[in-house]
PDB file of C-alpha atoms in Angstrom:
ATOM      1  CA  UNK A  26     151.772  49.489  76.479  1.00 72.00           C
ATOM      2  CA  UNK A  27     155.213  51.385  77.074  1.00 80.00           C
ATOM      3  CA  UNK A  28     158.225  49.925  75.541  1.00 88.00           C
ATOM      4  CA  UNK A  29     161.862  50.441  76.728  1.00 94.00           C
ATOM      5  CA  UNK A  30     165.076  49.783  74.481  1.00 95.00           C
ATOM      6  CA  UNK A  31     167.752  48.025  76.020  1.00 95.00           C
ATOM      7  CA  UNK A  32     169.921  51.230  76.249  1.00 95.00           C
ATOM      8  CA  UNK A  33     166.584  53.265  77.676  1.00 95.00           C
ATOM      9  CA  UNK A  34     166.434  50.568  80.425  1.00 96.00           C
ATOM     10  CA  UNK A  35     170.273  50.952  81.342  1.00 96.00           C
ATOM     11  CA  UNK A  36     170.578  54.224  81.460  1.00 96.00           C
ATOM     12  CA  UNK A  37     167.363  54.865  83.523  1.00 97.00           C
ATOM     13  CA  UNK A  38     168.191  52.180  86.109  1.00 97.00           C
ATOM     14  CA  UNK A  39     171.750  53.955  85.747  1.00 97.00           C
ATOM     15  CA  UNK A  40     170.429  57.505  86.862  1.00 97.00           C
ATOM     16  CA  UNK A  41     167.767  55.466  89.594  1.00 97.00           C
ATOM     17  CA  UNK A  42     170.906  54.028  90.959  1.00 97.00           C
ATOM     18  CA  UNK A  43     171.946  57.623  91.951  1.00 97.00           C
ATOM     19  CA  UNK A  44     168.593  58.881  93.447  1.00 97.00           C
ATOM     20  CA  UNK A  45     168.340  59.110  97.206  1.00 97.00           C
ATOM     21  CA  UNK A  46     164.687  57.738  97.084  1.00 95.00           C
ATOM     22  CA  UNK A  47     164.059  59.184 100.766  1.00 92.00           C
ATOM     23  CA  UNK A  48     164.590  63.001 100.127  1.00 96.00           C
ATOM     24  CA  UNK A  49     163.477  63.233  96.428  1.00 98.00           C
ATOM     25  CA  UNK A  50     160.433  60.919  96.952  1.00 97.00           C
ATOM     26  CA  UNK A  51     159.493  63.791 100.207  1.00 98.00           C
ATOM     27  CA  UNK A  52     160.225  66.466  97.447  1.00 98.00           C
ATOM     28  CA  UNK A  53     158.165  65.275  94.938  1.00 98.00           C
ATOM     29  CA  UNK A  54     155.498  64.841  97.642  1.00 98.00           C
ATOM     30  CA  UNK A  55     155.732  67.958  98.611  1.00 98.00           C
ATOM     31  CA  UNK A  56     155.908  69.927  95.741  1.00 98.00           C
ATOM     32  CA  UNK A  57     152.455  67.779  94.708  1.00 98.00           C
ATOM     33  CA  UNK A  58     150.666  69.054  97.686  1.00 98.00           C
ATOM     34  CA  UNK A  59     151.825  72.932  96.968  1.00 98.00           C
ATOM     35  CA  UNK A  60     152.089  73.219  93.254  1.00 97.00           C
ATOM     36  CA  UNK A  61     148.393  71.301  93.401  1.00 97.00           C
ATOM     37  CA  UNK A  62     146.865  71.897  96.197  1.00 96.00           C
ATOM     38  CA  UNK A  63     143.752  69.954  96.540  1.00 95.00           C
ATOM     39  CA  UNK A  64     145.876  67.092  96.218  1.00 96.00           C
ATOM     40  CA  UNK A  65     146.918  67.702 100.168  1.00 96.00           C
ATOM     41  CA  UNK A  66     142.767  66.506 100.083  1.00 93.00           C
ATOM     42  CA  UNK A  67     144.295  62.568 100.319  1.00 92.00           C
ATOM     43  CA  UNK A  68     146.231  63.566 103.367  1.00 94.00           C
ATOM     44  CA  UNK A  69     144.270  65.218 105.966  1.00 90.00           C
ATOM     45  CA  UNK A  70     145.883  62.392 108.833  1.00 95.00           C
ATOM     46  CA  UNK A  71     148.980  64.264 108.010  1.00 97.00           C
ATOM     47  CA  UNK A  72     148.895  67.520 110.121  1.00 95.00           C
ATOM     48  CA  UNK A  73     149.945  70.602 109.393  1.00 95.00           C
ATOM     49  CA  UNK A  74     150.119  71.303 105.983  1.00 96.00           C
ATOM     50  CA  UNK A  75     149.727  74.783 106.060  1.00 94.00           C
ATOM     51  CA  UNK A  76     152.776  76.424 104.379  1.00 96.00           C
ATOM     52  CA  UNK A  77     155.654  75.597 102.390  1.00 97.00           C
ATOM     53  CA  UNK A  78     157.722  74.774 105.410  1.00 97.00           C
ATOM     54  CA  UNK A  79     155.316  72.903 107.468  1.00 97.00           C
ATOM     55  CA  UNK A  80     154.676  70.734 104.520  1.00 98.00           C
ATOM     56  CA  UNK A  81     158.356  69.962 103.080  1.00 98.00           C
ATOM     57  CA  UNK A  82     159.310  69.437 107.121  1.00 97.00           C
ATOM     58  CA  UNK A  83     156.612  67.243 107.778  1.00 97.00           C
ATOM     59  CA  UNK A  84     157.538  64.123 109.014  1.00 97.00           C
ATOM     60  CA  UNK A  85     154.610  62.011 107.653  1.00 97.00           C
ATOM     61  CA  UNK A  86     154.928  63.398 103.724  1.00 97.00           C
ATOM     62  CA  UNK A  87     158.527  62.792 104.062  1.00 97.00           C
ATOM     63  CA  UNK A  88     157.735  58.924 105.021  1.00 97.00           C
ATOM     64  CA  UNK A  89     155.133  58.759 102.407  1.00 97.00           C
ATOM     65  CA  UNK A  90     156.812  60.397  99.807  1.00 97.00           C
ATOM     66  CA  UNK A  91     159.834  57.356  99.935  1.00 97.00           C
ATOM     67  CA  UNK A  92     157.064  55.375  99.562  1.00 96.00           C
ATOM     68  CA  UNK A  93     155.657  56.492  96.649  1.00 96.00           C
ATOM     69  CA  UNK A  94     159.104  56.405  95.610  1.00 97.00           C
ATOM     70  CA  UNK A  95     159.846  52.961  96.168  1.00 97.00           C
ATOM     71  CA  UNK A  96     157.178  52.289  93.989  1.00 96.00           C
ATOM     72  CA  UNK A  97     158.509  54.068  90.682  1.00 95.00           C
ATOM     73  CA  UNK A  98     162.002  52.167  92.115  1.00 96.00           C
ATOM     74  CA  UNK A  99     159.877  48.436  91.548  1.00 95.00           C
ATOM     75  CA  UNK A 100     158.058  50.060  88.881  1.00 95.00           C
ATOM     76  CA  UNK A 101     161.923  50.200  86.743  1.00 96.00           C
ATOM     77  CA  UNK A 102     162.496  46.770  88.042  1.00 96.00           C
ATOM     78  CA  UNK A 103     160.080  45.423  86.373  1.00 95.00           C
ATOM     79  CA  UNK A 104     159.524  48.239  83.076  1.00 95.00           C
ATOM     80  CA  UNK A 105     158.006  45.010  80.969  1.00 94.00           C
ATOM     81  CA  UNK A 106     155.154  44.318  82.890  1.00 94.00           C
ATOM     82  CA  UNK A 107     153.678  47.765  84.998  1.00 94.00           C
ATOM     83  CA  UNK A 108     150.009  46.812  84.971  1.00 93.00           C
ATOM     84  CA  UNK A 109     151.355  43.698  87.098  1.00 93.00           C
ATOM     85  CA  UNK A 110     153.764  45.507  89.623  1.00 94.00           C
ATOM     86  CA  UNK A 111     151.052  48.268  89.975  1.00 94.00           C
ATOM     87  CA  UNK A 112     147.598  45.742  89.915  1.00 94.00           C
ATOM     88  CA  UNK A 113     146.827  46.462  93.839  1.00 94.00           C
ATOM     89  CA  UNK A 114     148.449  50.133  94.221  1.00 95.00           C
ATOM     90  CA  UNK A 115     145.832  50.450  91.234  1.00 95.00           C
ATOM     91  CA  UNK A 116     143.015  49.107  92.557  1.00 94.00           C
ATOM     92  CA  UNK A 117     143.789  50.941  96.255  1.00 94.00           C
ATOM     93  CA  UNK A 118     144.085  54.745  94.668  1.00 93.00           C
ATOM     94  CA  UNK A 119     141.582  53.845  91.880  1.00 90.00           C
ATOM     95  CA  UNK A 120     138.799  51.963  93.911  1.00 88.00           C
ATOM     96  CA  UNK A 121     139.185  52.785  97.411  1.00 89.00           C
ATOM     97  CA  UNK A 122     140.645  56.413  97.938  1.00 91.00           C
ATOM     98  CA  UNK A 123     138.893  57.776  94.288  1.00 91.00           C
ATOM     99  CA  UNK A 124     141.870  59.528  92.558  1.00 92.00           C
ATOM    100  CA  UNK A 125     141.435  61.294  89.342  1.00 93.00           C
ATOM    101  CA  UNK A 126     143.876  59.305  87.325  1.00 93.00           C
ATOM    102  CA  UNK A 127     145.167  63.153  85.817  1.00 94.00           C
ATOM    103  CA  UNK A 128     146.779  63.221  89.185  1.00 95.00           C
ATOM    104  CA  UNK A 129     148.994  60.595  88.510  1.00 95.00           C
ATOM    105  CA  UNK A 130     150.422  62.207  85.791  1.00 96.00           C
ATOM    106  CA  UNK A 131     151.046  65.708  87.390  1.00 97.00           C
ATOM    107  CA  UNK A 132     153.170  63.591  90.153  1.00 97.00           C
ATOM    108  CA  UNK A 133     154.855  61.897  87.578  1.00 98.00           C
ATOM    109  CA  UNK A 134     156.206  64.734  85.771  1.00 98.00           C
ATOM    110  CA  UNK A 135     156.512  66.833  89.463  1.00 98.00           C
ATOM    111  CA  UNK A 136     159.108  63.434  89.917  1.00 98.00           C
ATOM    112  CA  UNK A 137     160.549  64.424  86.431  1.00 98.00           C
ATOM    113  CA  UNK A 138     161.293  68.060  87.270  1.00 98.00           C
ATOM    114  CA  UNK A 139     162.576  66.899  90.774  1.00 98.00           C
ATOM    115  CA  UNK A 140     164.986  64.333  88.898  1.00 98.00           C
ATOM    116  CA  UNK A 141     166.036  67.351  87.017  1.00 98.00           C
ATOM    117  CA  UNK A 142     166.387  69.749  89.259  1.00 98.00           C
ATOM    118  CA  UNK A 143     168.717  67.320  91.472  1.00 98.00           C
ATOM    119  CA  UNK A 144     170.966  65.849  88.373  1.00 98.00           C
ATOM    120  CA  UNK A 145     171.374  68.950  86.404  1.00 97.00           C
ATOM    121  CA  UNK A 146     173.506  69.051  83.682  1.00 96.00           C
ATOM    122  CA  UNK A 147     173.051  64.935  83.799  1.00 97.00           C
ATOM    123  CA  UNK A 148     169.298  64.821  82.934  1.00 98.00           C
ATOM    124  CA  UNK A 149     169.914  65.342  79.294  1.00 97.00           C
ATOM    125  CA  UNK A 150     166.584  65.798  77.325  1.00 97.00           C
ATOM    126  CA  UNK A 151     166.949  61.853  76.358  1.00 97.00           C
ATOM    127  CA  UNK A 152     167.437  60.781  79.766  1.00 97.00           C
ATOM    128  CA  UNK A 153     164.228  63.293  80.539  1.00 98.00           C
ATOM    129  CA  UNK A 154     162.216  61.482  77.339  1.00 97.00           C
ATOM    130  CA  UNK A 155     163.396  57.925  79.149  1.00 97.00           C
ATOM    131  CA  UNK A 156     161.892  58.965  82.517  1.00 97.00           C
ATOM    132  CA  UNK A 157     158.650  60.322  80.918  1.00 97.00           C
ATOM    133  CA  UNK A 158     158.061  57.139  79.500  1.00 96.00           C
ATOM    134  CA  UNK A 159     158.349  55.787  83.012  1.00 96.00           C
ATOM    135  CA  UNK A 160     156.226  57.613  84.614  1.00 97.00           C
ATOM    136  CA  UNK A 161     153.441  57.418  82.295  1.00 96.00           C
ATOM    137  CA  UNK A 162     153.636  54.156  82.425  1.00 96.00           C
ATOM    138  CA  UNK A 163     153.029  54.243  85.852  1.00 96.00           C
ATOM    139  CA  UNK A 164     150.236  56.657  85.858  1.00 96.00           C
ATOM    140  CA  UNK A 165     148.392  54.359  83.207  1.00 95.00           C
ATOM    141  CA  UNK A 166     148.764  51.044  85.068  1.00 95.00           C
ATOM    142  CA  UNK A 167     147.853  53.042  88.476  1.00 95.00           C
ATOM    143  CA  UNK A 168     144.554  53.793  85.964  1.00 94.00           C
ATOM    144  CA  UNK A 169     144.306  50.830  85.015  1.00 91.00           C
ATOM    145  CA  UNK A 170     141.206  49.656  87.055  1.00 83.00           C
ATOM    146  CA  UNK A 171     139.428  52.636  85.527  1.00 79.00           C
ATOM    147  CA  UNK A 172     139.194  50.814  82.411  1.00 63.00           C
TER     148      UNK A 172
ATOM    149  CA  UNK B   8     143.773  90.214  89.622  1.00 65.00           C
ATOM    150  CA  UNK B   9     145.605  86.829  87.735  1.00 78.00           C
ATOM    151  CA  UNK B  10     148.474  86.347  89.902  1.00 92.00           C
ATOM    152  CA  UNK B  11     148.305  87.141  93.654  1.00 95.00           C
ATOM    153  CA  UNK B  12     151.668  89.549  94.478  1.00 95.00           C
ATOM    154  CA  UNK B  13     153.750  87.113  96.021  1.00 96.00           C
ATOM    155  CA  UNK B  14     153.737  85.191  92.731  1.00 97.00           C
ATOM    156  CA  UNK B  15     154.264  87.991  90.840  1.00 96.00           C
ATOM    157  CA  UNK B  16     157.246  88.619  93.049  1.00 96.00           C
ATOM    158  CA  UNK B  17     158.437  85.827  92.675  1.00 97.00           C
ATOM    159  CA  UNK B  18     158.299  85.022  88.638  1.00 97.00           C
ATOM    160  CA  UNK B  19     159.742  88.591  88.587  1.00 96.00           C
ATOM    161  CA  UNK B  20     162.749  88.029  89.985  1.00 97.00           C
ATOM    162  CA  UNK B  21     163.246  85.152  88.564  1.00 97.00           C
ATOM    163  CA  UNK B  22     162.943  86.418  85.150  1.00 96.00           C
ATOM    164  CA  UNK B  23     164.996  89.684  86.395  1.00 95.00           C
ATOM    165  CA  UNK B  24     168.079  87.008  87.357  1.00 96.00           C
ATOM    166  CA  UNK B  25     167.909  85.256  84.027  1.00 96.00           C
ATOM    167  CA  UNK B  26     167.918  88.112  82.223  1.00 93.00           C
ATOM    168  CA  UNK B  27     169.268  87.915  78.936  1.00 93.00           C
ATOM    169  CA  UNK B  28     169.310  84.418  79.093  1.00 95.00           C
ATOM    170  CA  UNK B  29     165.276  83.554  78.657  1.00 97.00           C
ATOM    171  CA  UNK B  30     166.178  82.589  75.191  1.00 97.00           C
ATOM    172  CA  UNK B  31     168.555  79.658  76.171  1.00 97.00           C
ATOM    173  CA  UNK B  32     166.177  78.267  78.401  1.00 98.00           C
ATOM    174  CA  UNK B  33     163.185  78.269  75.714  1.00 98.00           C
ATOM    175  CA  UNK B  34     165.260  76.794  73.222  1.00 98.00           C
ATOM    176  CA  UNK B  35     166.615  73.822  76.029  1.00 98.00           C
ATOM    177  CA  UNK B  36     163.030  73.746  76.294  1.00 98.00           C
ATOM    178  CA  UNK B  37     161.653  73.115  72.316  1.00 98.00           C
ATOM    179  CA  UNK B  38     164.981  70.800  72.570  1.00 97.00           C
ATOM    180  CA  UNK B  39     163.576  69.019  75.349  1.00 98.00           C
ATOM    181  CA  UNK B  40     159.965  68.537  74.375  1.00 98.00           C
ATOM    182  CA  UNK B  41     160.966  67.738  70.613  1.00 97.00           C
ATOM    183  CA  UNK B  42     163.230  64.388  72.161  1.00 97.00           C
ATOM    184  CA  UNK B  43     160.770  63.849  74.956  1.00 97.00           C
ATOM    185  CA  UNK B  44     157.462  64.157  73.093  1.00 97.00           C
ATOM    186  CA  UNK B  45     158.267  63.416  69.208  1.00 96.00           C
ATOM    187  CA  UNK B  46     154.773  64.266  68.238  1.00 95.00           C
ATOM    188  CA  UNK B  47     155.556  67.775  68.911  1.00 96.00           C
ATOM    189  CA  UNK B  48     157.532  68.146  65.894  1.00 96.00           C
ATOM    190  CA  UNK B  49     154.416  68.099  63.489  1.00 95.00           C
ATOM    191  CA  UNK B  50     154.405  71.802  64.331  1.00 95.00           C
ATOM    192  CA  UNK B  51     158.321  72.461  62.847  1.00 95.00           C
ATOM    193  CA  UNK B  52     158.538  70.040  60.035  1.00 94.00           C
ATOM    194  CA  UNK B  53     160.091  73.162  57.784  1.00 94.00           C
ATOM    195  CA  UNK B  54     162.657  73.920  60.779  1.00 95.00           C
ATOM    196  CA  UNK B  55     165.804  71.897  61.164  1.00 95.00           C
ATOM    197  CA  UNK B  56     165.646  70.327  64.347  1.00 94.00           C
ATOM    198  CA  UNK B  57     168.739  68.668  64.899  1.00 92.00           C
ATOM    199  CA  UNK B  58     170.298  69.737  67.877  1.00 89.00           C
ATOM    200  CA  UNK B  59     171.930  73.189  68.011  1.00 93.00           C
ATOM    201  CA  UNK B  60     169.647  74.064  65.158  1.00 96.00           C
ATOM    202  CA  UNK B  61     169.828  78.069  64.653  1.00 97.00           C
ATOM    203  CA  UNK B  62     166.175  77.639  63.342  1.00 97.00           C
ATOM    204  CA  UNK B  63     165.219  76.469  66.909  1.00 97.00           C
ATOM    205  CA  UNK B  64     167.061  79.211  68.649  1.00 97.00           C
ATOM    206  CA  UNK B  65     165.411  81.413  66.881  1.00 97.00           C
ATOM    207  CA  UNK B  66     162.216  80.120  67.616  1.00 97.00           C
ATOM    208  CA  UNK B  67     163.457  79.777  71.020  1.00 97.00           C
ATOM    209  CA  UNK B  68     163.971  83.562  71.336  1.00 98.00           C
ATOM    210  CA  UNK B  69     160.591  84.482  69.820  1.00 97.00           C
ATOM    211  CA  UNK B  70     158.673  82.328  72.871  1.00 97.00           C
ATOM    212  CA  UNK B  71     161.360  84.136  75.578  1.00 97.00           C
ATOM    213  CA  UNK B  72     159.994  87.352  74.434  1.00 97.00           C
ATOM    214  CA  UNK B  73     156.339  86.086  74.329  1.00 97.00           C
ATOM    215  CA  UNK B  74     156.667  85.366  77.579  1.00 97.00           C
ATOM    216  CA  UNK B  75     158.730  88.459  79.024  1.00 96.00           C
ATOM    217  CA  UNK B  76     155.746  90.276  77.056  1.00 96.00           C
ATOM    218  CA  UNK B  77     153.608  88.594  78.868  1.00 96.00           C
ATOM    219  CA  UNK B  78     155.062  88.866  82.303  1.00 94.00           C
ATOM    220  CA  UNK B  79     155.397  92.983  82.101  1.00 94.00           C
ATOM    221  CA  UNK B  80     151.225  92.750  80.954  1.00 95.00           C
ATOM    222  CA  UNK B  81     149.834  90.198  83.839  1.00 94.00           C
ATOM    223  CA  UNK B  82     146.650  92.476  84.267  1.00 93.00           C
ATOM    224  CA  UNK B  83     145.842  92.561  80.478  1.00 93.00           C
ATOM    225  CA  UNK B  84     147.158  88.808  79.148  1.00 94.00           C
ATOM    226  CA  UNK B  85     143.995  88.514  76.860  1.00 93.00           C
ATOM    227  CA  UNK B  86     144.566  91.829  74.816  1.00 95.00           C
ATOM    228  CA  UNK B  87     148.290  91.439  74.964  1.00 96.00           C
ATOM    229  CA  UNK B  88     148.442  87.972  73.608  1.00 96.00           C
ATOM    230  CA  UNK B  89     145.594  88.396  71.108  1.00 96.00           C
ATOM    231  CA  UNK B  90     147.764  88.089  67.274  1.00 96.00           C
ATOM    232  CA  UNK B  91     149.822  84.778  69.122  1.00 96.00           C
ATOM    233  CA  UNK B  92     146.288  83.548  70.197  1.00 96.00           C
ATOM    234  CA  UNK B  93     145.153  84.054  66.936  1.00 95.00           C
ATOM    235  CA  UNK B  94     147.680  82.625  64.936  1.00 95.00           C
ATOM    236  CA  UNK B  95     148.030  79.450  67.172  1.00 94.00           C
ATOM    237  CA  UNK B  96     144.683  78.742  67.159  1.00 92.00           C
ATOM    238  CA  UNK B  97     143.725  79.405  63.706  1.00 92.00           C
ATOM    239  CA  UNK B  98     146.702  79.607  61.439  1.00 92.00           C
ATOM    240  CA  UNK B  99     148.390  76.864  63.344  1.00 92.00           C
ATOM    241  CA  UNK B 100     145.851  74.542  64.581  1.00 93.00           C
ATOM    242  CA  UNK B 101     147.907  73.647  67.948  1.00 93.00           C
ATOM    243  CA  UNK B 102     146.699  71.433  70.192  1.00 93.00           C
ATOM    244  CA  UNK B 103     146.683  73.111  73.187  1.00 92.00           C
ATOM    245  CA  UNK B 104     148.147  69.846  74.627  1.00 93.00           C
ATOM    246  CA  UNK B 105     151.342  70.864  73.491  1.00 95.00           C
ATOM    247  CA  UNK B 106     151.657  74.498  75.369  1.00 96.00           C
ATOM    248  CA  UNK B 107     151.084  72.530  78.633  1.00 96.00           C
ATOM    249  CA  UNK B 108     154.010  69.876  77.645  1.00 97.00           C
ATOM    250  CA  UNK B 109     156.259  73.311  76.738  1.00 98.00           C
ATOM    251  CA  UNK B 110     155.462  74.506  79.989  1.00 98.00           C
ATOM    252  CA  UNK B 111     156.565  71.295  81.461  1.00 98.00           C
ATOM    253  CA  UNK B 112     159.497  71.455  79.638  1.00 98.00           C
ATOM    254  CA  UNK B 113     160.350  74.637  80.979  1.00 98.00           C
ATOM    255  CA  UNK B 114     159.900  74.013  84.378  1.00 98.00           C
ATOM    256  CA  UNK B 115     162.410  70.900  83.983  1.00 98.00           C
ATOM    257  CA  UNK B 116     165.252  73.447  82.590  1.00 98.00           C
ATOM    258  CA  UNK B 117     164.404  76.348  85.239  1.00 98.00           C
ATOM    259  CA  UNK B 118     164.904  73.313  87.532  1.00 98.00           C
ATOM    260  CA  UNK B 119     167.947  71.973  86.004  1.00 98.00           C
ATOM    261  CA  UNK B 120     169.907  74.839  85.364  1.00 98.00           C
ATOM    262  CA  UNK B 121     168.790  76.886  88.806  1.00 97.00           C
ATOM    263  CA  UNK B 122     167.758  74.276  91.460  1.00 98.00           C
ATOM    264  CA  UNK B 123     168.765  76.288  94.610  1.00 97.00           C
ATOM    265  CA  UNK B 124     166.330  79.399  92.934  1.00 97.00           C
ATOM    266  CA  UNK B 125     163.454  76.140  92.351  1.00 98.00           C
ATOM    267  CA  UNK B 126     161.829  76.255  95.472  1.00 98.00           C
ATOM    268  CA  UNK B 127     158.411  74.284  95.630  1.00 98.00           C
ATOM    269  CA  UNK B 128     156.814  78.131  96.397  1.00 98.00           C
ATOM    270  CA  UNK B 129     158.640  79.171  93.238  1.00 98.00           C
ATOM    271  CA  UNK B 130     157.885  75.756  91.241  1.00 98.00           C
ATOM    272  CA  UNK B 131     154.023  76.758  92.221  1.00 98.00           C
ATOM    273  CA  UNK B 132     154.478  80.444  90.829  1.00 98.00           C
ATOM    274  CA  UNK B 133     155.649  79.320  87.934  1.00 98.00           C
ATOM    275  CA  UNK B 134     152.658  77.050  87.140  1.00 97.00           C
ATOM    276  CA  UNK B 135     150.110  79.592  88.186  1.00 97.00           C
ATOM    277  CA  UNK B 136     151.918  82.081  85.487  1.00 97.00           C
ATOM    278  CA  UNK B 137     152.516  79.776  82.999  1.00 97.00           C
ATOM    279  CA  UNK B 138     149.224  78.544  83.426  1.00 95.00           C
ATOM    280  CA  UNK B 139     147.363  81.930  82.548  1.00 95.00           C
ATOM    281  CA  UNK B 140     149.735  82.075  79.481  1.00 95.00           C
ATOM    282  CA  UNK B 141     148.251  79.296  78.475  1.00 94.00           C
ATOM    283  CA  UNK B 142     144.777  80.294  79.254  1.00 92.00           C
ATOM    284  CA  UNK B 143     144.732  83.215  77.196  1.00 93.00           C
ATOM    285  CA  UNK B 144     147.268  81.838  74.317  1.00 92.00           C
ATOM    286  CA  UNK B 145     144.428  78.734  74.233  1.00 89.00           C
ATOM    287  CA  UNK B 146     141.666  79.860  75.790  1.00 79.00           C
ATOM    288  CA  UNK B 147     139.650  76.252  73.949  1.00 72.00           C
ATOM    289  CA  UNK B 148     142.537  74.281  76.712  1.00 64.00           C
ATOM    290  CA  UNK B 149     139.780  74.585  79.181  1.00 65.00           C
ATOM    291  CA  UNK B 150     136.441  73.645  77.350  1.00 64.00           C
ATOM    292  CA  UNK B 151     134.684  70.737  78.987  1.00 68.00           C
ATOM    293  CA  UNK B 152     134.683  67.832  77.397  1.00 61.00           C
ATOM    294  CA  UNK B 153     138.124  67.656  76.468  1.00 48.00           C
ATOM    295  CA  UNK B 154     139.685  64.910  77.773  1.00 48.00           C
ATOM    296  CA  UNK B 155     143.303  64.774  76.998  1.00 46.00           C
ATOM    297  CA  UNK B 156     145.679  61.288  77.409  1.00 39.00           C
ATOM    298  CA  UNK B 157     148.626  62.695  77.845  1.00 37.00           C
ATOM    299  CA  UNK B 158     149.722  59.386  77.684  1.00 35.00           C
ATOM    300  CA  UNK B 159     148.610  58.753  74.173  1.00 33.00           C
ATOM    301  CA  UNK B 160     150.591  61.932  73.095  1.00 30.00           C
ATOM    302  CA  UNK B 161     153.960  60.084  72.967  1.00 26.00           C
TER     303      UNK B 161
END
């Protein structure tokens, strides 16, 4: 199980504070679907997903992407107790849509580059080591019903 | 051919606009992954690694030109990166876990220090190159059976 220092939780719900969860969560969405691109496999109801434009411009990855971003935003409410928060996302991706559990950790760290890419100078290797502990926390409890 | 032309393109100029400055970027890199992912430091246990460390930089320099080496030889990676293949694999014994969490790394300063140049095509190119460093610096990275928790690497 992941454990988070007092300081690690403040200055990670600090930096969270600061994310606008609708346009990163559609970037690291997108950038999933075109860095990996059988990934865009989970989204055929989605249109056209055909280039780099059509995909950061489309409406419905946008929408799902602040989703998914909401998420990691409950998932740092409640950093004690993932497997909990993430029990039915878990069983839904794990059970029902039959995601390779390695996915969840190539969207965590395409959220940690995103993070990065939007807080420059700000995402300090130690807030960066914070953040990965987050989202591998995540992608184990999404795992979880694996076990 | 390893990397279709528009990725070529594109690492290219990237690399052609950083110029000089690979070796900053490498080094923010070993900084990152060393603070991030503290097992990584079982490979430089005789380096200082305390931050600023000239030791690093240096080491940070030697990767920058690894890969510059290995961006001018994109049709001939396995020849061209057959002595660092060699002495990662068998001198060093690194897990080839660790090139993919470097790469990472990377990708998070490229992205920090140039966001408007870190387009998701160019974020894409990057992995695809990086990726067939990898390949032929660690060609075992892709045996079968190998199933890696990154998780557990923390």
């Amino acid at each position: 199980m992941v454990h988070f220092t007092a300081e690690e939780k403040a200055t990670i719900t600090g930096l969270w504070a600061k994310v606008n969860v609708e346009e990163a969560g559609g970037e690291a969405l997108g950038r999933l679907l075109i860095v990996y691109p059988w990934t865009q496999r989970f989204f055929d109801s989605f249109g056209n997903l055909y280039s780099e434009s059509a995909i950061m411009g489309n409406p419905k990855v946008k929408a799902h992407g602040r989703k998914v971003l909401n998420s990691f935003g409950d998932a740092i409410k409640h950093m004690d107790d993932l497997k909990g928060t993430f029990a039915d996302l878990s069983e839904l991706h794990c059970d029902k849509l039959h995601v390779d559990p390695e996915n969840f950790r190539l969207l965590g760290n395409v959220l940690v580059v995103v993070l990065a890419r939007r807080f420059g100078g700000e995402f300090t290797p130690e807030l960066q080591a914070s953040f990965q502990k987050v989202v591998t926390g995540v992608a184990n409890a999404l795992a979880h019903r694996y076990h | 051919m390893v990397l279709a032309p528009a990725d070529r393109a594109a690492v290219l100029a990237l690399w052609r606009k950083l110029g000089t400055n690979v070796g900053i970027y490498t080094t923010e890199a070993l900084e990152r992954i060393f603070v991030a992912f503290p097992s990584s430091k079982t490979y430089f246990l005789h380096l200082n690694l305390s931050p600023g460390s000239a030791q690093v930089r240096a080491h940070g320099q030697k990767v920058a030109e690894a890969l510059s080496l290995a961006m001018n030889h994109l049709d001939d990676l396995p020849h061209t990166l057959s002595a660092l293949r060699e002495l990662h694999t068998h001198k060093l014994r690194v897990d080839p876990v660790f090139f993919k969490l470097l790469c990472h790394c990377l990708l998070v300063t490229l992205a920090r220090h140039y966001p408007g140049d870190f387009s998701p095509n160019m974020h894409a190119s990057l992995v695809k190159f990086l990726s067939h460093v990898i390949s032929a610096l660690a060609p075992s990275s892709g045996q079968i059976g190998s199933v890696v928790a990154e998780g557990s690497f923390v």
